[in-house]
Structure formats: C-alpha cells, structure tokens
Short mmCIF file of C-alpha atoms in Angstrom, two decimals:
data_model
loop_
_atom_site.label_atom_id
_atom_site.label_comp_id
_atom_site.label_asym_id
_atom_site.label_seq_id
_atom_site.Cartn_x
_atom_site.Cartn_y
_atom_site.Cartn_z
CA MET A 288 0.00 0.00 0.00
CA GLN A 289 1.22 3.47 -0.86
CA VAL A 290 0.28 6.66 0.98
CA THR A 291 -0.37 9.66 -1.20
CA ALA A 292 1.07 13.09 -0.53
CA GLN A 293 -0.54 15.19 2.19
CA ASN A 294 -3.02 17.81 1.09
CA THR A 295 -2.26 21.43 1.87
CA LYS A 296 -4.05 23.76 4.23
CA PRO A 297 -5.22 27.15 2.88
CA GLU A 298 -3.43 30.25 4.14
CA SER A 299 -6.76 31.85 5.04
CA LEU A 300 -10.19 30.45 5.84
CA ILE A 301 -13.52 31.30 7.47
CA LEU A 302 -15.37 28.50 9.27
CA VAL A 303 -19.11 29.21 9.17
CA ILE A 304 -21.01 27.30 11.88
CA PHE A 305 -24.74 26.93 11.36
CA GLY A 306 -26.17 26.33 14.82
CA GLY A 307 -23.50 28.37 16.57
CA SER A 308 -25.57 28.73 19.73
CA GLY A 309 -26.24 25.01 19.98
CA ASP A 310 -24.90 22.24 22.18
CA LEU A 311 -22.54 20.62 19.65
CA THR A 312 -20.73 23.89 19.03
CA LYS A 313 -19.90 24.55 22.67
CA ARG A 314 -19.26 20.91 23.68
CA LYS A 315 -17.23 19.72 20.68
CA LEU A 316 -16.45 22.21 17.91
CA VAL A 317 -15.02 25.12 19.87
CA PRO A 318 -12.92 22.93 22.23
CA SER A 319 -11.57 21.12 19.13
CA LEU A 320 -10.71 24.43 17.47
CA TYR A 321 -8.94 25.43 20.67
CA GLN A 322 -6.80 22.27 20.49
CA LEU A 323 -5.91 22.96 16.85
CA PHE A 324 -5.10 26.59 17.69
CA LYS A 325 -2.93 25.53 20.62
CA GLN A 326 -0.92 23.24 18.34
CA GLY A 327 -0.60 25.81 15.57
CA LYS A 328 -2.72 23.79 13.14
CA LEU A 329 -5.24 26.43 12.10
CA PRO A 330 -4.72 28.46 8.91
CA HIS A 331 -2.52 31.53 9.31
CA ARG A 332 -5.47 33.89 8.73
CA PHE A 333 -8.54 32.31 10.29
CA ALA A 334 -11.97 33.35 11.55
CA VAL A 335 -15.12 31.68 12.78
CA LEU A 336 -18.56 33.08 11.95
CA ALA A 337 -21.23 31.45 14.10
CA LEU A 338 -24.85 31.68 13.03
CA GLY A 339 -27.98 31.15 15.10
CA ARG A 340 -31.38 32.43 16.08
CA THR A 341 -30.23 33.42 19.58
CA ASP A 342 -29.74 37.17 19.77
CA TYR A 343 -26.00 37.31 20.54
CA THR A 344 -23.49 39.93 19.40
CA ASP A 345 -19.78 39.33 18.90
CA ASP A 346 -19.06 40.69 22.36
CA SER A 347 -21.79 38.73 24.15
CA TYR A 348 -21.08 35.48 22.27
CA ARG A 349 -17.39 35.20 23.12
CA PRO A 350 -17.84 34.93 26.93
CA HIS A 351 -20.43 32.21 26.25
CA LEU A 352 -17.77 30.19 24.40
CA ASP A 353 -15.13 30.96 27.02
CA GLU A 354 -17.38 29.36 29.65
CA ALA A 355 -17.80 26.35 27.38
CA LEU A 356 -14.03 25.96 27.00
CA GLN A 357 -13.55 26.01 30.75
CA MET A 358 -16.32 23.43 31.15
CA TYR A 359 -15.54 20.98 28.35
CA LEU A 360 -11.75 21.03 27.93
CA ALA A 361 -9.91 18.32 29.82
CA GLU A 362 -8.55 19.26 33.21
CA GLY A 363 -5.44 21.40 32.88
CA GLU A 364 -6.02 22.15 29.18
CA TYR A 365 -7.61 25.59 29.53
CA ASP A 366 -5.32 28.59 29.18
CA ALA A 367 -7.06 31.96 29.53
CA SER A 368 -4.56 33.75 27.27
CA LEU A 369 -4.86 31.18 24.47
CA ALA A 370 -8.65 31.18 24.78
CA GLU A 371 -8.74 34.97 24.46
CA GLN A 372 -6.55 34.87 21.34
CA LEU A 373 -8.73 32.23 19.68
CA LEU A 374 -12.03 33.86 20.62
CA SER A 375 -10.90 37.24 19.28
CA SER A 376 -11.27 35.68 15.82
CA VAL A 377 -14.80 34.40 16.51
CA TYR A 378 -17.80 36.40 15.31
CA TYR A 379 -21.56 35.95 15.48
CA LEU A 380 -24.45 36.74 13.16
CA ALA A 381 -28.02 36.40 14.42
CA MET A 382 -30.07 34.88 11.59
CA ASP A 383 -32.51 32.07 10.92
CA PRO A 384 -30.81 29.40 8.75
CA ALA A 385 -34.24 28.24 7.58
CA GLU A 386 -35.13 31.63 6.06
CA GLN A 387 -33.77 32.26 2.57
CA SER A 388 -34.33 36.00 3.04
CA ASP A 389 -31.64 36.07 5.78
CA TYR A 390 -28.85 34.82 3.52
CA PRO A 391 -27.99 38.13 1.79
CA ARG A 392 -26.97 39.37 5.26
CA LEU A 393 -24.67 36.32 5.52
CA VAL A 394 -23.08 37.23 2.19
CA GLU A 395 -22.50 40.78 3.39
CA ARG A 396 -20.98 39.71 6.73
CA LEU A 397 -18.66 37.23 5.04
CA SER A 398 -17.52 39.91 2.62
CA GLN A 399 -16.64 42.17 5.57
CA LEU A 400 -14.64 39.39 7.25
CA ASP A 401 -12.88 38.59 3.97
CA LYS A 402 -11.53 42.12 3.85
CA GLN A 403 -10.68 42.06 7.54
CA ILE A 404 -8.48 38.91 7.40
CA ASP A 405 -7.48 39.09 3.72
CA ASN A 406 -9.41 35.94 2.80
CA PRO A 407 -10.13 35.11 -0.88
CA ALA A 408 -13.65 33.84 -0.05
CA ASN A 409 -12.49 30.46 1.31
CA TYR A 410 -15.36 29.07 3.39
CA ILE A 411 -16.15 25.83 5.20
CA TYR A 412 -19.76 25.49 6.31
CA TYR A 413 -20.52 23.28 9.30
CA LEU A 414 -24.12 22.09 9.72
CA SER A 415 -24.49 21.90 13.49
CA THR A 416 -28.26 22.20 13.16
CA PRO A 417 -31.32 19.99 13.66
CA PRO A 418 -31.50 17.38 10.85
CA LEU A 419 -34.58 19.09 9.39
CA LEU A 420 -32.28 21.82 8.08
CA TYR A 421 -29.76 19.49 6.40
CA GLY A 422 -31.61 19.72 3.10
CA VAL A 423 -32.54 23.39 3.48
CA VAL A 424 -29.22 25.13 4.16
CA PRO A 425 -27.40 23.84 1.02
CA GLN A 426 -30.18 25.14 -1.21
CA HIS A 427 -30.15 28.56 0.45
CA LEU A 428 -26.35 28.74 0.11
CA LYS A 429 -26.70 27.94 -3.58
CA HIS A 430 -29.36 30.62 -4.01
CA VAL A 431 -26.91 33.34 -2.94
CA GLY A 432 -23.91 31.81 -4.72
CA LEU A 433 -22.05 30.71 -1.58
CA ASN A 434 -21.65 27.19 -2.96
CA SER A 435 -19.60 28.14 -6.02
CA GLU A 436 -15.85 27.57 -6.27
CA GLU A 437 -15.58 29.91 -9.22
CA GLY A 438 -12.30 31.81 -9.33
CA GLY A 439 -10.54 29.16 -7.23
CA ALA A 440 -12.41 29.82 -3.98
CA LEU A 441 -12.55 26.96 -1.47
CA ARG A 442 -16.11 25.95 -0.52
CA ARG A 443 -16.80 22.85 1.57
CA ILE A 444 -19.75 21.77 3.67
CA VAL A 445 -19.59 19.49 6.71
CA ILE A 446 -22.75 17.51 7.40
CA GLU A 447 -23.50 15.79 10.71
CA LYS A 448 -25.39 12.49 10.84
CA PRO A 449 -28.06 11.21 10.43
CA PHE A 450 -27.60 11.03 6.67
CA GLY A 451 -31.31 10.37 6.16
CA TYR A 452 -33.87 8.38 8.17
CA ASP A 453 -34.38 5.64 5.56
CA LEU A 454 -33.34 4.87 2.00
CA ALA A 455 -35.85 7.27 0.41
CA SER A 456 -34.84 10.25 2.55
CA ALA A 457 -31.13 9.46 2.11
CA LEU A 458 -31.54 9.44 -1.68
CA GLU A 459 -33.49 12.71 -1.50
CA LEU A 460 -30.81 14.37 0.63
CA ASN A 461 -28.06 13.18 -1.69
CA GLU A 462 -29.89 14.72 -4.64
CA ILE A 463 -30.16 18.04 -2.79
CA TYR A 464 -26.46 17.99 -1.94
CA ARG A 465 -25.50 17.15 -5.52
CA SER A 466 -27.66 19.96 -6.86
CA ALA A 467 -25.85 22.52 -4.68
CA PHE A 468 -22.33 21.09 -4.26
CA GLN A 469 -20.01 18.68 -6.00
CA GLU A 470 -19.05 15.43 -4.28
CA HIS A 471 -15.52 16.69 -3.46
CA GLN A 472 -17.10 19.55 -1.50
CA LEU A 473 -19.23 17.26 0.71
CA TYR A 474 -17.83 16.12 4.07
CA ARG A 475 -20.28 13.85 5.91
CA ILE A 476 -18.73 13.67 9.35
CA ASP A 477 -18.88 10.72 11.71
CA HIS A 478 -16.82 11.33 14.84
CA PHE A 479 -16.24 7.57 15.24
CA LEU A 480 -13.92 7.66 12.24
CA GLY A 481 -11.92 10.46 13.89
CA LYS A 482 -10.96 8.24 16.81
CA GLU A 483 -7.35 7.13 16.61
CA THR A 484 -8.17 3.55 17.52
CA VAL A 485 -10.68 3.29 14.67
CA GLN A 486 -7.99 4.43 12.25
CA ASP A 487 -5.54 2.03 13.86
CA ILE A 488 -7.67 -0.89 12.64
CA MET A 489 -6.19 -0.14 9.21
CA ALA A 490 -2.64 0.26 10.53
CA LEU A 491 -2.97 -2.94 12.57
CA ARG A 492 -4.05 -4.91 9.51
CA PHE A 493 -2.10 -3.33 6.68
CA ALA A 494 1.15 -2.33 8.40
CA ASN A 495 1.78 -5.62 10.20
CA GLY A 496 2.69 -8.78 8.34
CA ILE A 497 1.60 -11.06 11.20
CA PHE A 498 -2.11 -10.20 11.04
CA GLU A 499 -3.08 -9.91 7.37
CA PRO A 500 -2.39 -13.59 6.48
CA LEU A 501 -4.78 -14.61 9.28
CA TRP A 502 -7.47 -12.01 8.53
CA ASN A 503 -9.93 -14.25 6.69
CA ARG A 504 -12.44 -17.09 6.92
CA ASN A 505 -9.66 -19.70 7.28
CA TYR A 506 -8.51 -18.47 10.68
CA ILE A 507 -11.27 -16.23 12.07
CA ASP A 508 -14.32 -17.87 13.63
CA ARG A 509 -16.46 -14.76 14.25
CA VAL A 510 -16.28 -11.03 14.86
CA GLU A 511 -18.17 -9.09 17.56
CA ILE A 512 -18.64 -5.32 17.50
CA THR A 513 -20.16 -3.68 20.57
CA ALA A 514 -20.95 0.00 21.15
CA VAL A 515 -22.95 0.53 24.34
CA GLU A 516 -23.49 3.31 26.87
CA ASN A 517 -24.26 3.28 30.59
CA MET A 518 -26.66 6.21 30.33
CA GLY A 519 -30.11 6.83 28.95
CA ILE A 520 -31.18 9.41 26.40
CA GLU A 521 -30.70 12.35 28.81
CA SER A 522 -32.41 15.44 27.31
CA ARG A 523 -32.65 14.05 23.76
CA GLY A 524 -36.09 12.45 24.11
CA GLY A 525 -37.72 14.43 21.29
CA PHE A 526 -34.92 13.54 18.87
CA TYR A 527 -34.30 9.98 20.00
CA ASP A 528 -37.94 8.87 19.97
CA GLN A 529 -38.06 9.75 16.27
CA THR A 530 -34.71 8.08 15.58
CA GLY A 531 -33.92 4.97 17.62
CA ALA A 532 -30.76 2.92 17.99
CA LEU A 533 -30.63 1.54 14.43
CA ARG A 534 -30.65 4.98 12.82
CA ASP A 535 -28.55 6.61 15.54
CA MET A 536 -25.79 4.00 15.79
CA VAL A 537 -26.12 0.90 13.61
CA GLN A 538 -26.58 2.25 10.08
CA ASN A 539 -23.57 4.56 10.42
CA HIS A 540 -21.17 3.91 13.31
CA LEU A 541 -21.38 0.12 13.52
CA ALA A 542 -21.65 -0.37 9.76
CA GLN A 543 -18.44 1.66 9.35
CA LEU A 544 -16.65 -0.41 12.00
CA VAL A 545 -17.70 -3.55 10.14
CA ALA A 546 -16.38 -2.05 6.91
CA LEU A 547 -13.00 -1.13 8.42
CA THR A 548 -12.65 -4.58 9.92
CA ALA A 549 -13.63 -6.40 6.73
CA MET A 550 -12.37 -4.17 3.88
CA GLU A 551 -9.69 -5.17 1.38
CA PRO A 552 -6.44 -3.15 1.39
CA PRO A 553 -6.63 -0.25 -1.08
CA VAL A 554 -3.84 -0.07 -3.66
CA GLN A 555 -2.98 3.43 -2.41
CA PHE A 556 -4.10 5.08 0.79
CA ASN A 557 -6.07 7.99 -0.64
CA ALA A 558 -9.64 9.13 -0.17
CA ASP A 559 -11.17 7.67 -3.33
CA LEU A 560 -9.52 4.24 -3.18
CA PHE A 561 -10.09 3.87 0.55
CA ARG A 562 -13.77 4.78 0.26
CA ASN A 563 -14.16 2.47 -2.74
CA GLU A 564 -13.24 -0.45 -0.49
CA VAL A 565 -15.75 0.65 2.16
CA VAL A 566 -18.51 0.66 -0.45
CA LYS A 567 -17.50 -2.83 -1.60
CA VAL A 568 -18.09 -4.16 1.93
CA TYR A 569 -21.56 -2.61 2.04
CA GLN A 570 -22.31 -4.13 -1.36
CA SER A 571 -21.32 -7.53 0.06
CA PHE A 572 -23.72 -7.46 3.04
CA ARG A 573 -25.93 -10.51 2.59
CA PRO A 574 -29.57 -9.34 2.29
CA MET A 575 -31.94 -10.89 4.83
CA SER A 576 -35.42 -12.24 4.13
CA ASP A 577 -38.22 -11.23 6.51
CA ASP A 578 -37.85 -14.56 8.29
CA GLU A 579 -34.08 -14.06 8.66
CA VAL A 580 -34.62 -10.56 10.06
CA ARG A 581 -36.89 -12.02 12.71
CA ARG A 582 -34.25 -14.60 13.65
CA ARG A 583 -31.11 -12.48 13.37
CA VAL A 584 -32.18 -9.01 14.53
CA ILE A 585 -33.29 -8.30 18.09
CA ARG A 586 -34.55 -4.92 19.23
CA GLY A 587 -35.12 -3.89 22.81
CA GLN A 588 -36.10 -0.97 25.00
CA TYR A 589 -34.91 -0.36 28.55
CA THR A 590 -37.39 -0.63 31.38
CA GLU A 591 -37.16 0.54 34.98
CA GLY A 592 -34.30 -1.05 36.83
CA GLU A 593 -32.11 -0.70 39.91
CA TRP A 594 -28.46 -0.30 39.07
CA ARG A 595 -25.54 0.68 41.30
CA GLY A 596 -27.93 1.42 44.12
CA GLU A 597 -30.12 3.78 42.10
CA LEU A 598 -33.52 3.26 40.53
CA HIS A 599 -33.46 4.26 36.85
CA ARG A 600 -36.69 5.07 35.08
CA ALA A 601 -37.91 3.32 31.98
CA TYR A 602 -37.43 4.76 28.50
CA ARG A 603 -41.16 5.41 28.21
CA GLU A 604 -40.96 7.59 31.32
CA GLU A 605 -38.24 9.83 29.87
CA ASP A 606 -39.06 13.44 28.98
CA LYS A 607 -40.60 13.96 25.51
CA VAL A 608 -41.02 10.19 24.95
CA ALA A 609 -44.44 8.75 24.13
CA GLY A 610 -45.93 6.55 26.85
CA ASN A 611 -46.53 3.77 24.33
CA SER A 612 -43.30 4.30 22.38
CA ARG A 613 -41.95 1.34 20.39
CA THR A 614 -38.63 3.04 19.64
CA GLU A 615 -35.69 0.72 20.19
CA THR A 616 -32.85 1.64 22.57
CA PHE A 617 -31.04 -1.65 21.89
CA VAL A 618 -30.23 -3.55 18.69
CA ALA A 619 -28.34 -6.82 18.27
CA MET A 620 -27.79 -8.30 14.83
CA LYS A 621 -26.05 -11.16 13.08
CA LEU A 622 -24.91 -10.42 9.53
CA TYR A 623 -22.77 -12.02 6.85
CA ILE A 624 -20.43 -10.60 4.22
CA ASP A 625 -20.66 -12.53 0.99
CA ASN A 626 -17.19 -12.30 -0.51
CA TRP A 627 -14.12 -14.50 -0.84
CA ARG A 628 -12.44 -13.31 2.38
CA TRP A 629 -15.39 -13.53 4.76
CA GLN A 630 -17.77 -16.15 3.37
CA GLY A 631 -19.43 -17.98 6.28
CA VAL A 632 -17.94 -15.82 9.06
CA PRO A 633 -20.70 -14.24 11.19
CA PHE A 634 -20.39 -10.62 12.30
CA TYR A 635 -22.32 -9.88 15.50
CA ILE A 636 -23.07 -6.24 16.21
CA ARG A 637 -24.96 -4.62 19.07
CA THR A 638 -25.60 -1.25 20.59
CA GLY A 639 -27.70 -0.09 23.52
CA LYS A 640 -28.54 2.55 26.08
CA MET A 641 -28.53 1.97 29.85
CA MET A 642 -26.01 -0.88 29.67
CA PRO A 643 -23.73 -1.87 32.59
CA THR A 644 -20.79 0.07 31.16
CA LYS A 645 -19.75 2.45 28.39
CA VAL A 646 -17.58 0.68 25.86
CA THR A 647 -16.97 0.43 22.13
CA GLU A 648 -14.82 -2.46 21.01
CA ILE A 649 -14.20 -5.00 18.27
CA VAL A 650 -13.46 -8.58 19.30
CA VAL A 651 -11.93 -10.84 16.65
CA HIS A 652 -12.30 -14.49 17.69
CA PHE A 653 -9.79 -16.79 16.01
CA LYS A 654 -10.55 -20.44 15.43
CA PRO A 655 -9.31 -22.88 18.10
CA THR A 656 -6.39 -25.18 17.51
CA PRO A 657 -7.38 -28.35 15.66
CA HIS A 658 -6.22 -30.62 18.47
CA LYS A 659 -6.45 -29.94 22.21
CA MET A 660 -3.19 -30.99 23.84
CA PHE A 661 -3.34 -29.07 27.13
CA THR A 662 -5.90 -28.74 29.89
CA SER A 663 -7.08 -25.23 30.61
CA LEU A 664 -7.66 -23.52 33.92
CA ASP A 665 -10.29 -21.41 32.14
CA GLY A 666 -12.25 -24.50 31.13
CA GLY A 667 -12.52 -25.78 27.58
CA THR A 668 -10.32 -24.48 24.81
CA VAL A 669 -8.45 -21.18 24.83
CA PRO A 670 -9.03 -19.61 21.39
CA ASN A 671 -7.07 -16.47 20.63
CA GLN A 672 -8.82 -13.11 20.69
CA LEU A 673 -7.79 -9.73 19.37
CA ILE A 674 -9.66 -6.92 21.12
CA ILE A 675 -9.58 -3.43 19.64
CA ARG A 676 -10.89 -1.04 22.30
CA ILE A 677 -12.17 2.23 20.80
CA GLN A 678 -13.49 3.74 24.03
CA PRO A 679 -12.70 4.13 26.86
CA ASP A 680 -9.02 3.31 27.53
CA GLU A 681 -8.31 3.18 23.80
CA GLY A 682 -5.96 0.38 22.90
CA ILE A 683 -5.45 -3.17 21.67
CA SER A 684 -5.27 -6.45 23.57
CA LEU A 685 -4.14 -9.82 22.21
CA LYS A 686 -5.27 -12.83 24.27
CA PHE A 687 -3.39 -16.12 23.99
CA ALA A 688 -2.63 -19.22 26.03
CA ALA A 689 0.43 -19.54 28.26
CA LYS A 690 1.55 -22.40 30.46
CA VAL A 691 0.86 -22.06 34.18
CA PRO A 692 4.14 -22.30 36.15
CA GLY A 693 4.71 -25.52 38.05
CA SER A 694 4.20 -29.18 37.39
CA GLY A 695 1.82 -30.38 34.71
CA PHE A 696 0.82 -28.76 31.44
CA GLU A 697 -2.11 -26.52 32.25
CA VAL A 698 -2.58 -23.33 30.27
CA LYS A 699 -4.33 -20.09 31.04
CA LYS A 700 -5.45 -17.17 28.90
CA VAL A 701 -3.15 -14.13 29.23
CA SER A 702 -3.02 -10.74 27.50
CA MET A 703 -0.57 -8.45 25.76
CA ASN A 704 -1.93 -4.94 26.04
CA PHE A 705 -1.24 -1.63 24.32
CA THR A 706 -2.94 1.66 25.19
CA TYR A 707 -2.91 4.76 23.03
CA ASP A 708 -1.71 7.10 25.77
CA GLN A 709 1.71 5.43 25.37
CA LEU A 710 2.19 7.24 22.03
CA GLY A 711 1.44 10.80 23.17
CA GLY A 712 0.39 13.52 20.70
CA LEU A 713 -3.22 14.64 20.29
CA ALA A 714 -5.57 13.15 22.84
CA SER A 715 -6.94 9.95 21.32
CA GLY A 716 -10.48 10.99 22.20
CA ASP A 717 -10.23 14.29 20.32
CA ALA A 718 -11.91 13.02 17.17
CA TYR A 719 -13.39 16.36 16.10
CA SER A 720 -9.96 18.04 16.05
CA ARG A 721 -8.68 15.40 13.65
CA LEU A 722 -11.69 15.60 11.36
CA LEU A 723 -11.83 19.41 11.32
CA GLU A 724 -8.15 19.51 10.40
CA ASP A 725 -8.71 16.92 7.64
CA CYS A 726 -11.52 19.02 6.20
CA MET A 727 -9.30 22.10 6.15
CA LEU A 728 -6.63 20.04 4.39
CA GLY A 729 -9.15 18.76 1.86
CA ASP A 730 -8.60 15.15 2.94
CA SER A 731 -11.97 13.38 2.72
CA THR A 732 -10.67 9.87 3.54
CA LEU A 733 -12.45 9.64 6.89
CA PHE A 734 -15.69 11.20 5.68
CA THR A 735 -18.62 9.24 4.24
CA ARG A 736 -19.29 9.34 0.50
CA SER A 737 -22.73 9.47 -1.13
CA ASP A 738 -22.63 5.94 -2.53
CA ALA A 739 -21.64 4.51 0.86
CA VAL A 740 -24.66 6.18 2.47
CA GLU A 741 -26.94 4.72 -0.19
CA MET A 742 -25.49 1.19 -0.05
CA SER A 743 -25.70 1.09 3.74
CA TRP A 744 -29.33 2.17 3.68
CA ARG A 745 -30.19 -0.45 1.05
CA PHE A 746 -29.24 -3.11 3.60
CA PHE A 747 -30.88 -1.60 6.69
CA ASP A 748 -34.02 -0.10 5.13
CA PRO A 749 -35.88 -3.46 4.83
CA ILE A 750 -35.31 -4.03 8.56
CA LEU A 751 -36.92 -0.68 9.42
CA ARG A 752 -39.87 -1.47 7.16
CA LEU A 753 -40.43 -4.84 8.83
CA TRP A 754 -40.27 -3.24 12.26
CA GLN A 755 -43.34 -1.19 11.36
CA GLU A 756 -45.44 -4.35 11.47
CA ASP A 757 -47.33 -4.72 14.74
CA ASP A 758 -46.23 -8.30 15.36
CA PHE A 759 -42.47 -7.63 15.26
CA PRO A 760 -41.37 -8.01 18.89
CA LEU A 761 -39.81 -5.27 21.00
CA TYR A 762 -38.24 -6.78 24.10
CA GLY A 763 -37.78 -5.03 27.41
CA TYR A 764 -34.60 -5.15 29.45
CA PRO A 765 -34.03 -3.63 32.90
CA ALA A 766 -31.77 -0.58 33.00
CA GLY A 767 -28.21 -1.62 33.88
CA THR A 768 -28.34 -5.02 32.15
CA TRP A 769 -26.84 -6.35 28.89
CA GLY A 770 -30.08 -6.17 26.93
CA PRO A 771 -32.87 -8.67 26.26
CA LYS A 772 -32.02 -12.33 26.80
CA GLN A 773 -33.34 -12.92 23.27
CA SER A 774 -30.16 -11.27 21.94
CA ASP A 775 -28.23 -14.29 23.26
CA LEU A 776 -30.15 -16.50 20.85
CA ILE A 777 -28.50 -15.02 17.76
CA ILE A 778 -25.10 -16.19 18.98
CA GLU A 779 -24.41 -19.85 18.19
CA ARG A 780 -25.03 -22.37 20.97
CA ASP A 781 -21.33 -22.66 21.87
CA HIS A 782 -20.73 -18.91 22.11
CA SER A 783 -21.89 -15.92 24.13
CA TRP A 784 -21.42 -12.18 23.90
CA THR A 785 -18.10 -10.85 25.14
CA ASN A 786 -19.10 -8.49 27.94
CA PRO A 787 -16.34 -6.24 29.32
CA CYS A 788 -18.00 -6.41 32.73
CA ARG A 789 -20.49 -8.96 33.93
CA ASN A 790 -23.85 -8.06 35.37
CA LEU A 791 -25.80 -10.86 37.02
CA THR A 792 -29.51 -10.44 36.43
CA ASN A 793 -32.67 -12.37 37.07
CA SER A 794 -33.73 -13.70 33.68
CA GLU A 795 -37.36 -13.45 34.77
CA LEU A 796 -37.04 -9.67 34.64
CA TYR A 797 -36.91 -9.80 30.84
CA CYS A 798 -40.19 -9.25 29.14
CA GLU A 799 -41.71 -8.46 25.77
CA LEU A 800 -43.21 -4.96 25.48
#
C-alpha cells in the first residue's frame, strides 16, 4: 500500500457554523478548534462566523464560548490567554438558517470578514443544526452563490449524521447535496472515524505482516462489534424517539466499523480508493429475508431497573417520549459478508442505552487449535482473541494461552496490552480536532461518501420497514443489564457475547413490550 502526498491547508479560511448557539458547538467544535489553535494547526489567517437564532453579538457570544471551553476542555487544558486569542477571531451573526431572506446578510458579513483577514472567499460550512435543516441550508447557500468555487475559492460543507432516516430520505438528501455542491465539497462527518483507535484498525491490519495472512475465513471464527453506553437518552427524548438505535448507531457507526474490519487493502491510501473499499463491503452485506430478520435481529427498550444502588426510570418515562413508544434503545444483529475473504464468518453487532458500562470495542475471535493438547484452567479451549478497544481506555489487547508455572501442562489465557496514551500527541479521544483539520486540508478519507450512504441504507431499510409491522417483537430489558435475553439466541449455541464487565440479572425480569 502506498500513501499519497498530504493535502495542503489554505493560508486563510472562514469557518461558518450553522447552529453556533447550539450544544454541539460549545461541547465539541469550539474545544476542538482550541486544540488545533494551541498546536498551531489552524490556517494563518482564520476566523469563525457562528450563526444562530439566539440574539448574541460578537461581544456577548465570546464569553459564552469561554465558559464552554472552561467546562468541556480536559482538566489542565484551559489557558485563559490562548482562549482569548482564539475567541478574538470568533464572530456571530443572528439569523434564521431556515429563512432564505436572511442569507444576503450572511453574504454581506462574510464579505466584511474577507476584507478584515485578507481571505479570498475560502469558506467551510458546518451544519451543526437539527437534521430538518440538512436539506434546506445547502439550497439557500446555492441561491446566494455561496456554494460556487468559481475563481478558485474553497467551498466545503460538513454535514452531521443522520444522513437520512431511511433509503428514500437518504436518496433525496443526496440529490439536494449534488444539486448545490459537488461530491468533493461534501464532508459527511462521523466522529467515530476520527478516533485514533478506529484508524488504527487499518494500521494494525495493513502495516503488520503477522495479522493480514490470518485475517480471513480460514482463521477467524467470528467477529463481535459492541458500542454501548451506561446512560439513557438524557435530554434528547424528542430527537431519539423519532430516531432509535438503528438509525442513531447501527446504520452509520457500527456499519463503518464492520467495513473497516472487513475491507480489502486499497492499492494506495487515498480518499477515493479507501472509500471504494468501504462501499464494496456494504455491497457484500448478505440481504436478509423477513424470516431471517426475525431470527437475526433483536430490538429492545430499557425498562425501569435498579443499578448501582439507584432506581433508573424506563425509557417510556423519559421526557418527551411517548408513553406507548416502540422506539428501540437496543439492537443486536447477526450479519454475513458474501465475498471471498469472509464467506461464512458471522459478524455480530450490538448497541444499547442503559447498559452496565460504556464501551466500544471490536473482538476478533480466532478459530481454536485443531487438536487440544493441554488442559485449561479457564475450562474448555483457549481460542485467541484480538480486542480493539475504541473507548474508553483506547488500545489493543491480544489474548493467547500460556503455560501455568509448576508441574503439569495446564494453560491459562493471558493478554498483551497496548494503550494509546503510550504514544502521546493529540488526545486519542479528540476526534473532532482530527476531522476538522482533515476538512481544512481537503482530505476526505475519513468522511462518508454518497454511494456509501446509499449502499448502507439499502441493507438496513428493509429491517426498518419490517419493524413497522405490529407483530415484530420489542423486548424489554431492565436498566443496567446487557439487553434482552433474546439477543443471546442469535449467537451460536457454543458462544456468548463478550461483555467487558459482567452483570448478574434475574432472567425473569426480561419481558416483551
């Protein structure tokens, strides 16, 4: 594999944030910009223009962001002098992004800032807005000519997920984007791909000769991908009840982790060739019949439960959630990839709210040795496992058998562990910093392309349609447990889910809602 030359960062740039008074801006975007500024990675002449309906001015908006930096930067990261320098280049325009009549004022304000920082109309637009505006803002930008790269201007647009709610809406959104921007201008951001450990899946496979020969159906028995949280929906009830776990996590985050784990090595490591291989994985997902969906896909919703000494309310009791809601907070699925490398190897994926812990990890289970020569203190065989931990404590663990000291020939499973904090550099959890920098560089490798969005939805859309039928079960699981017991049924009889921490529960507590 060859790595192509690094793209170059523009000398001057204005980052335009739609939804500048929102939660994502203060929690993620501005702290990430601070990190880039601290490391000297922002363009030489740089400004931020935040847009929102809240009636801020430049002077009243900056203290609001300064408070956010103090709140959301890691302990010891905040420096008042650096924050003041960064925020002096931040500006605010009160406008309604949904109203086309407000956009001439945006053109005028950008023109003023261009003159102020000597910027040749280089703009990156960041859609930190409710999803309802994802199809509106690009059309309004086009109407006033802010989409055009005529004369060599840089114009890019960063789009947050969800990239549609089903196949039809995803296709409609893609058409809107294509009508206003070219594909090279579109940056669909998924912060999972900005995590260093996610990117290290590729380095682990393609930069190490010991793994790639084993990375196929001949040596790998199964792959598990888990992304769970030990919290509920917090204040997102209105959004989540219209979305659910499949749209929020499975169709994008987990599908991408499957693709990175299963993809073929690109000939060169550049954006187009890398994303071509991702699309090929999605094209290889084996479609499921209605009967197979019922057997291989389990959806659940958390119910009231006592966990760590506290009583946690049920999902249906959360704010802005319907009392008879059938929105899933848990999904477990068994899928296959029909290609030469992975034929017959099951991929098990799951995600859920109100689980016993917060963890995202990939567990690669290798096949056991063909002949058992040693007894095991762990009971049974000791197959090798490679665990790629994405969060928390980002790192990699290889589990293998070693002889127990003393007489006899008993073996026990042991681990070789690597954690990302051993390498230093940018904090491994600072995904937005990495992705914002990539966008400024014009490197779209870690951003999702239109055809990948469409191919992913073609696989998951039939599942959503089947879920609309009244007889498709939705299982309850008490808050603080590992989901409905029915999710265990999609794992073969000899296997079980790999849970980073065990939570003993009374199986009678499980119920169908």
